[in-house]
Amino acid sequence: DEPQEYDHILVCPAGIVLIETKHWKGAVEIREDGKWLRKEDVDTPARGVDSPKFQMRRHEMLMQSILPGVNIHSVLCFSNPCTVIDGRENFKDYPIIVVDQLEETLSALCANATYSQEEVEQMVATIESYKLLKCDKE
């Protein structure tokens, strides 16, 4: 019963692809225990940050509730190509990519066509029917 903000939603013959985008600079470390550390530059200490896993799961659950049975894929994309990511292997829930890997990743996902053009259009219409417009508050 509360709105969710999605970074990017791709509807294609493979189903729904949810892309969670982070434009972080510096270095990201994902430790074996699941903790995330972020170091923005050499002069600042690393600090703990929330894993995007729970946000991504929440987005999947909401999308599944409005499109039950539709294949949903999620990807974590770092949009800053200079971001250094250590410990990707410790984040087994979702693929982690950098923006220059996005086209290849999406092509691979969308190559597994499951849905017709008509079904894709119906998915888009359903998502649009749930969309809320942002209103500026005075």
mmCIF file with all atom_site columns, N, CA, C and O in Angstrom, residues 9 25 30 38 50-51 55 58 60 65 68 72 77 79 93 101-102 104 109 112 114 117 136:
data_model
loop_
_atom_site.group_PDB
_atom_site.id
_atom_site.type_symbol
_atom_site.label_atom_id
_atom_site.label_alt_id
_atom_site.label_comp_id
_atom_site.label_asym_id
_atom_site.label_entity_id
_atom_site.label_seq_id
_atom_site.pdbx_PDB_ins_code
_atom_site.Cartn_x
_atom_site.Cartn_y
_atom_site.Cartn_z
_atom_site.occupancy
_atom_site.B_iso_or_equiv
_atom_site.pdbx_formal_charge
_atom_site.auth_seq_id
_atom_site.auth_comp_id
_atom_site.auth_asym_id
_atom_site.auth_atom_id
_atom_site.pdbx_PDB_model_num
ATOM 1  N N  . ILE A 1 9   ? 12.548 0.065   -15.734 1.00 0.00 ? 9   ILE A N  1
ATOM 2  C CA . ILE A 1 9   ? 11.757 -1.143  -15.990 1.00 0.00 ? 9   ILE A CA 1
ATOM 3  C C  . ILE A 1 9   ? 11.793 -1.393  -17.490 1.00 0.00 ? 9   ILE A C  1
ATOM 4  O O  . ILE A 1 9   ? 11.374 -0.544  -18.273 1.00 0.00 ? 9   ILE A O  1
ATOM 5  N N  . LYS A 1 25  ? 30.592 6.710   -6.779  1.00 0.00 ? 25  LYS A N  1
ATOM 6  C CA . LYS A 1 25  ? 31.987 6.828   -7.208  1.00 0.00 ? 25  LYS A CA 1
ATOM 7  C C  . LYS A 1 25  ? 32.870 6.148   -6.179  1.00 0.00 ? 25  LYS A C  1
ATOM 8  O O  . LYS A 1 25  ? 32.439 5.875   -5.064  1.00 0.00 ? 25  LYS A O  1
ATOM 9  N N  . ILE A 1 30  ? 31.988 -5.790  -1.146  1.00 0.00 ? 30  ILE A N  1
ATOM 10 C CA . ILE A 1 30  ? 30.932 -6.658  -0.621  1.00 0.00 ? 30  ILE A CA 1
ATOM 11 C C  . ILE A 1 30  ? 31.647 -7.797  0.097   1.00 0.00 ? 30  ILE A C  1
ATOM 12 O O  . ILE A 1 30  ? 32.324 -8.620  -0.536  1.00 0.00 ? 30  ILE A O  1
ATOM 13 N N  . ARG A 1 38  ? 31.587 1.245   1.397   1.00 0.00 ? 38  ARG A N  1
ATOM 14 C CA . ARG A 1 38  ? 31.776 2.179   0.290   1.00 0.00 ? 38  ARG A CA 1
ATOM 15 C C  . ARG A 1 38  ? 32.846 3.187   0.680   1.00 0.00 ? 38  ARG A C  1
ATOM 16 O O  . ARG A 1 38  ? 32.797 3.781   1.747   1.00 0.00 ? 38  ARG A O  1
ATOM 17 N N  . ASP A 1 50  ? 23.840 0.290   3.119   1.00 0.00 ? 50  ASP A N  1
ATOM 18 C CA . ASP A 1 50  ? 22.837 -0.766  2.996   1.00 0.00 ? 50  ASP A CA 1
ATOM 19 C C  . ASP A 1 50  ? 23.011 -1.533  1.696   1.00 0.00 ? 50  ASP A C  1
ATOM 20 O O  . ASP A 1 50  ? 23.245 -0.935  0.638   1.00 0.00 ? 50  ASP A O  1
ATOM 21 N N  . SER A 1 51  ? 22.875 -2.828  1.781   1.00 0.00 ? 51  SER A N  1
ATOM 22 C CA . SER A 1 51  ? 22.849 -3.654  0.583   1.00 0.00 ? 51  SER A CA 1
ATOM 23 C C  . SER A 1 51  ? 21.571 -3.340  -0.187  1.00 0.00 ? 51  SER A C  1
ATOM 24 O O  . SER A 1 51  ? 20.505 -3.216  0.416   1.00 0.00 ? 51  SER A O  1
ATOM 25 N N  . GLN A 1 55  ? 15.841 -3.784  -1.230  1.00 0.00 ? 55  GLN A N  1
ATOM 26 C CA . GLN A 1 55  ? 15.127 -2.884  -2.132  1.00 0.00 ? 55  GLN A CA 1
ATOM 27 C C  . GLN A 1 55  ? 14.761 -3.620  -3.421  1.00 0.00 ? 55  GLN A C  1
ATOM 28 O O  . GLN A 1 55  ? 13.632 -3.525  -3.905  1.00 0.00 ? 55  GLN A O  1
ATOM 29 N N  . ARG A 1 58  ? 11.985 -6.156  -2.772  1.00 0.00 ? 58  ARG A N  1
ATOM 30 C CA . ARG A 1 58  ? 10.709 -5.456  -2.608  1.00 0.00 ? 58  ARG A CA 1
ATOM 31 C C  . ARG A 1 58  ? 10.140 -5.065  -3.965  1.00 0.00 ? 58  ARG A C  1
ATOM 32 O O  . ARG A 1 58  ? 8.955  -5.235  -4.229  1.00 0.00 ? 58  ARG A O  1
ATOM 33 N N  . GLU A 1 60  ? 10.731 -6.544  -6.842  1.00 0.00 ? 60  GLU A N  1
ATOM 34 C CA . GLU A 1 60  ? 10.277 -7.777  -7.502  1.00 0.00 ? 60  GLU A CA 1
ATOM 35 C C  . GLU A 1 60  ? 8.925  -8.235  -6.956  1.00 0.00 ? 60  GLU A C  1
ATOM 36 O O  . GLU A 1 60  ? 8.045  -8.622  -7.725  1.00 0.00 ? 60  GLU A O  1
ATOM 37 N N  . SER A 1 65  ? 3.203  -8.943  -7.807  1.00 0.00 ? 65  SER A N  1
ATOM 38 C CA . SER A 1 65  ? 1.819  -8.821  -7.329  1.00 0.00 ? 65  SER A CA 1
ATOM 39 C C  . SER A 1 65  ? 0.903  -8.212  -8.388  1.00 0.00 ? 65  SER A C  1
ATOM 40 O O  . SER A 1 65  ? -0.285 -8.503  -8.401  1.00 0.00 ? 65  SER A O  1
ATOM 41 N N  . PRO A 1 68  ? 1.243  -11.357 -11.847 1.00 0.00 ? 68  PRO A N  1
ATOM 42 C CA . PRO A 1 68  ? 1.533  -12.703 -11.340 1.00 0.00 ? 68  PRO A CA 1
ATOM 43 C C  . PRO A 1 68  ? 1.907  -13.666 -12.463 1.00 0.00 ? 68  PRO A C  1
ATOM 44 O O  . PRO A 1 68  ? 1.301  -13.659 -13.522 1.00 0.00 ? 68  PRO A O  1
ATOM 45 N N  . ILE A 1 72  ? 10.351 -12.301 -13.988 1.00 0.00 ? 72  ILE A N  1
ATOM 46 C CA . ILE A 1 72  ? 10.957 -11.043 -13.563 1.00 0.00 ? 72  ILE A CA 1
ATOM 47 C C  . ILE A 1 72  ? 12.440 -11.284 -13.300 1.00 0.00 ? 72  ILE A C  1
ATOM 48 O O  . ILE A 1 72  ? 12.809 -12.208 -12.578 1.00 0.00 ? 72  ILE A O  1
ATOM 49 N N  . CYS A 1 77  ? 23.029 -2.264  -11.495 1.00 0.00 ? 77  CYS A N  1
ATOM 50 C CA . CYS A 1 77  ? 23.933 -1.625  -12.451 1.00 0.00 ? 77  CYS A CA 1
ATOM 51 C C  . CYS A 1 77  ? 24.572 -0.394  -11.825 1.00 0.00 ? 77  CYS A C  1
ATOM 52 O O  . CYS A 1 77  ? 23.866 0.508   -11.349 1.00 0.00 ? 77  CYS A O  1
ATOM 53 N N  . SER A 1 79  ? 26.279 2.903   -12.615 1.00 0.00 ? 79  SER A N  1
ATOM 54 C CA . SER A 1 79  ? 26.315 3.754   -13.805 1.00 0.00 ? 79  SER A CA 1
ATOM 55 C C  . SER A 1 79  ? 27.597 4.559   -13.938 1.00 0.00 ? 79  SER A C  1
ATOM 56 O O  . SER A 1 79  ? 27.859 5.126   -14.997 1.00 0.00 ? 79  SER A O  1
ATOM 57 N N  . ASP A 1 93  ? 22.591 -12.951 -5.008  1.00 0.00 ? 93  ASP A N  1
ATOM 58 C CA . ASP A 1 93  ? 21.171 -12.777 -5.283  1.00 0.00 ? 93  ASP A CA 1
ATOM 59 C C  . ASP A 1 93  ? 20.888 -12.227 -6.679  1.00 0.00 ? 93  ASP A C  1
ATOM 60 O O  . ASP A 1 93  ? 19.905 -12.592 -7.307  1.00 0.00 ? 93  ASP A O  1
ATOM 61 N N  . GLN A 1 101 ? 28.539 -2.891  -19.389 1.00 0.00 ? 101 GLN A N  1
ATOM 62 C CA . GLN A 1 101 ? 28.117 -4.287  -19.557 1.00 0.00 ? 101 GLN A CA 1
ATOM 63 C C  . GLN A 1 101 ? 26.608 -4.409  -19.735 1.00 0.00 ? 101 GLN A C  1
ATOM 64 O O  . GLN A 1 101 ? 26.088 -5.498  -19.910 1.00 0.00 ? 101 GLN A O  1
ATOM 65 N N  . LEU A 1 102 ? 25.904 -3.268  -19.703 1.00 0.00 ? 102 LEU A N  1
ATOM 66 C CA . LEU A 1 102 ? 24.444 -3.297  -19.718 1.00 0.00 ? 102 LEU A CA 1
ATOM 67 C C  . LEU A 1 102 ? 23.876 -3.862  -21.014 1.00 0.00 ? 102 LEU A C  1
ATOM 68 O O  . LEU A 1 102 ? 22.988 -4.718  -20.981 1.00 0.00 ? 102 LEU A O  1
ATOM 69 N N  . GLU A 1 104 ? 25.140 -5.911  -23.245 1.00 0.00 ? 104 GLU A N  1
ATOM 70 C CA . GLU A 1 104 ? 25.385 -7.358  -23.342 1.00 0.00 ? 104 GLU A CA 1
ATOM 71 C C  . GLU A 1 104 ? 24.479 -8.132  -22.377 1.00 0.00 ? 104 GLU A C  1
ATOM 72 O O  . GLU A 1 104 ? 23.892 -9.155  -22.735 1.00 0.00 ? 104 GLU A O  1
ATOM 73 N N  . LEU A 1 109 ? 19.552 -11.527 -21.601 1.00 0.00 ? 109 LEU A N  1
ATOM 74 C CA . LEU A 1 109 ? 18.271 -11.752 -20.933 1.00 0.00 ? 109 LEU A CA 1
ATOM 75 C C  . LEU A 1 109 ? 17.117 -11.777 -21.934 1.00 0.00 ? 109 LEU A C  1
ATOM 76 O O  . LEU A 1 109 ? 16.245 -12.636 -21.883 1.00 0.00 ? 109 LEU A O  1
ATOM 77 N N  . ASN A 1 112 ? 15.937 -14.792 -24.532 1.00 0.00 ? 112 ASN A N  1
ATOM 78 C CA . ASN A 1 112 ? 15.070 -15.913 -24.123 1.00 0.00 ? 112 ASN A CA 1
ATOM 79 C C  . ASN A 1 112 ? 13.606 -15.495 -24.213 1.00 0.00 ? 112 ASN A C  1
ATOM 80 O O  . ASN A 1 112 ? 12.916 -15.361 -23.211 1.00 0.00 ? 112 ASN A O  1
ATOM 81 N N  . THR A 1 114 ? 9.848  -15.408 -24.324 1.00 0.00 ? 114 THR A N  1
ATOM 82 C CA . THR A 1 114 ? 8.787  -16.231 -23.764 1.00 0.00 ? 114 THR A CA 1
ATOM 83 C C  . THR A 1 114 ? 7.421  -15.670 -24.131 1.00 0.00 ? 114 THR A C  1
ATOM 84 O O  . THR A 1 114 ? 6.459  -16.404 -24.261 1.00 0.00 ? 114 THR A O  1
ATOM 85 N N  . GLN A 1 117 ? 4.405  -10.236 -28.672 1.00 0.00 ? 117 GLN A N  1
ATOM 86 C CA . GLN A 1 117 ? 4.308  -8.777  -28.682 1.00 0.00 ? 117 GLN A CA 1
ATOM 87 C C  . GLN A 1 117 ? 3.021  -8.318  -27.992 1.00 0.00 ? 117 GLN A C  1
ATOM 88 O O  . GLN A 1 117 ? 3.023  -7.342  -27.244 1.00 0.00 ? 117 GLN A O  1
ATOM 89 N N  . ASP A 1 136 ? 4.640  17.906  -7.449  1.00 0.00 ? 136 ASP A N  1
ATOM 90 C CA . ASP A 1 136 ? 5.452  18.829  -6.668  1.00 0.00 ? 136 ASP A CA 1
ATOM 91 C C  . ASP A 1 136 ? 4.635  19.322  -5.488  1.00 0.00 ? 136 ASP A C  1
ATOM 92 O O  . ASP A 1 136 ? 3.482  19.715  -5.634  1.00 0.00 ? 136 ASP A O  1
#
